[in-house]
Short mmCIF file of C-alpha atoms in Angstrom, two decimals:
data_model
loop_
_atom_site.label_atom_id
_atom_site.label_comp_id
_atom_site.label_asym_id
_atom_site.label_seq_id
_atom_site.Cartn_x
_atom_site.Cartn_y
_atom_site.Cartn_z
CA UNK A 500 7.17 35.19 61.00
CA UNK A 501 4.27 33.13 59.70
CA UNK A 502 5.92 29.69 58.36
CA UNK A 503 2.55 29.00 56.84
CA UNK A 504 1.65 31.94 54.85
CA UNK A 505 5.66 31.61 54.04
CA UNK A 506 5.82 27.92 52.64
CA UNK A 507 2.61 28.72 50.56
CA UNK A 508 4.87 30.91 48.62
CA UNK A 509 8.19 29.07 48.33
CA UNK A 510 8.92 25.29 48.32
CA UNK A 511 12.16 23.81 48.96
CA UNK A 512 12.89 21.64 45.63
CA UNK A 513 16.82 20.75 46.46
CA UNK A 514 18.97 20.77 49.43
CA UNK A 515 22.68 19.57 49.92
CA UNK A 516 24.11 19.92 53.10
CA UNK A 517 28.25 20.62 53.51
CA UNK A 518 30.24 17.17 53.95
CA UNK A 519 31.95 18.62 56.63
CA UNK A 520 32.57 21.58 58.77
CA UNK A 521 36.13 22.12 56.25
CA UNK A 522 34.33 21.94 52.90
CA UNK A 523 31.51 24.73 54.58
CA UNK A 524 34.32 26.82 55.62
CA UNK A 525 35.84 26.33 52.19
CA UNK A 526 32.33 27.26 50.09
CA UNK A 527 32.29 30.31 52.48
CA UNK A 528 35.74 31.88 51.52
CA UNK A 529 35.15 31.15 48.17
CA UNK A 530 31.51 32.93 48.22
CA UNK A 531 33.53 36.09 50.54
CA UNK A 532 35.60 36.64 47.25
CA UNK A 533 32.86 36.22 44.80
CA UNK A 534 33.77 32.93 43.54
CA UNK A 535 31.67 29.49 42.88
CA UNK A 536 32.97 26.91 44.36
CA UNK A 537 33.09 23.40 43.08
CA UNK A 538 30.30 22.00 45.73
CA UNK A 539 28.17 25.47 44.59
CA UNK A 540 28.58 24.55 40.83
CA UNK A 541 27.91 20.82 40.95
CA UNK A 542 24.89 21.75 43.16
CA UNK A 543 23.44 23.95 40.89
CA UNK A 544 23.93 22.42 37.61
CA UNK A 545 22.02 19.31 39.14
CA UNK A 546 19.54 21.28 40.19
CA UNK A 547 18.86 24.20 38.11
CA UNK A 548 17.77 23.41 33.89
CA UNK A 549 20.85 24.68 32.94
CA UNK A 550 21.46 24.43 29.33
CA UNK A 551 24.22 22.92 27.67
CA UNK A 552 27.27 24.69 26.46
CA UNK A 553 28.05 24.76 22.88
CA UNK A 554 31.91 23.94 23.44
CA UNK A 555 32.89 26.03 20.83
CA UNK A 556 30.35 29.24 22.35
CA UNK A 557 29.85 31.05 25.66
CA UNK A 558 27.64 29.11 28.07
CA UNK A 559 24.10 29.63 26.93
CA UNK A 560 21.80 31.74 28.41
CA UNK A 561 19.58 29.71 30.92
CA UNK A 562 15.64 30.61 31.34
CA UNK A 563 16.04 30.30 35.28
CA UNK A 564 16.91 33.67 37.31
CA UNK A 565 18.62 32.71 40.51
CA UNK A 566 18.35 34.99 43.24
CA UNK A 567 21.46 35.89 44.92
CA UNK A 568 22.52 38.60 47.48
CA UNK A 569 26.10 38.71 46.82
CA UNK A 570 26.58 40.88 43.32
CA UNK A 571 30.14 39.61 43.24
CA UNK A 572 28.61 35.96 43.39
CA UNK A 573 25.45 36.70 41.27
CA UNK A 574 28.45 38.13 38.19
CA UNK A 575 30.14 34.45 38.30
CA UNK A 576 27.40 32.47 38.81
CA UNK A 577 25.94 34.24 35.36
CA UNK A 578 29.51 34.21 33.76
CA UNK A 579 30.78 30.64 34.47
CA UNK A 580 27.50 28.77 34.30
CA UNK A 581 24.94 31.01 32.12
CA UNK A 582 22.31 31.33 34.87
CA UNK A 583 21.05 34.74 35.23
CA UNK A 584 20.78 36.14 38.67
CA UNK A 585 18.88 38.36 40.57
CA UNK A 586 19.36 40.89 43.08
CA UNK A 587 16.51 43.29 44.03
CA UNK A 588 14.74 43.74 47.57
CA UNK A 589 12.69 40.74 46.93
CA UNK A 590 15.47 38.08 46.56
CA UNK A 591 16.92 40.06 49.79
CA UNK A 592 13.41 39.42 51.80
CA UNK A 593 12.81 36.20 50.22
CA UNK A 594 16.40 34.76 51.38
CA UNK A 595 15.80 36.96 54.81
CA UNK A 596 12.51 34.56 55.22
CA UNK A 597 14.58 31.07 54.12
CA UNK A 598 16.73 31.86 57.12
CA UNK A 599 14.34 32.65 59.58
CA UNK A 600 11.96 29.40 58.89
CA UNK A 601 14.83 27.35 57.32
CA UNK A 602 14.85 24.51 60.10
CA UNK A 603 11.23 24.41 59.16
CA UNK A 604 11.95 23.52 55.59
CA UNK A 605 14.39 20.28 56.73
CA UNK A 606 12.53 18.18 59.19
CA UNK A 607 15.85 16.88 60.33
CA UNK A 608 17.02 19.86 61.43
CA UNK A 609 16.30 21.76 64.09
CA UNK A 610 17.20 25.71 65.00
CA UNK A 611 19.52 24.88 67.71
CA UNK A 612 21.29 23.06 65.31
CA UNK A 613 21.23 25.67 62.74
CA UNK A 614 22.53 28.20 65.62
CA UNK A 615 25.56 25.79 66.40
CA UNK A 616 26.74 25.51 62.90
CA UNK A 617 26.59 29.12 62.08
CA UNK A 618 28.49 29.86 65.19
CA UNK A 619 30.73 27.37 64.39
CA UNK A 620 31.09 28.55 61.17
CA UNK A 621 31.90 32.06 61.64
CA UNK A 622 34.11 31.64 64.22
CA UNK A 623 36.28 29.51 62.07
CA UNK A 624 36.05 32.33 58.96
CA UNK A 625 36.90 34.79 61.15
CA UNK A 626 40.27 33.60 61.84
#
């Protein structure tokens, strides 16, 4: 529960927030059936050192490891853009500790805020 101790060991280095509460619900279908989204793909391959496809060859392999807790997810990600992914119980506690202290990471956020949209959210994916 210790932000400090927490942001000694991981540093935000990118950060996109969804356009709008549509394209959210959209990214969060298309992560429920193991799919990358267009938002998701974009986002990564500015933000990740992806390597560059050979057009004639498979994506190349990238030296990153992404850590991911959906194994349906983690398979496209590696498939469609060539970045490896991880899922062990230290991507599972590491992403359990972004969510608790996320609001802490964006300064223009704040949890109530984070509370609304998920509620928001999952009401609308549940329909």
């Amino acid at each position: 529960d210790d932000f400090g101790l927490f942001n000694k060991m991981v540093k935000l280095s990118a950060f996109a927030p969804f356009r709008n509460a549509e394209d959210a619900l959209e990214n969060i279908n298309a992560i429920s059936e193991g799919a990358i989204h267009e938002y998701l793909s974009e986002f990564l391959e500015r933000n990740l050192p992806v390597k560059d496809s050979d057009k004639k060859k498979k994506k190349s392999k990238s030296k990153v490891q992404l850590g991911v807790a959906d194994s349906q997810l983690a398979k496209s990600i590696d498939e469609d853009l060539g970045i490896g992914c991880v899922r062990d119980q230290t991507t599972i506690e590491l992403l359990r500790g972004i969510r608790l202290h996320f609001a802490k990471f964006i300064k223009e956020i704040q949890d109530k805020d984070v509370v609304k949209s998920q509620l928001g959210l999952s009401h609308s994916y549940s329909r």
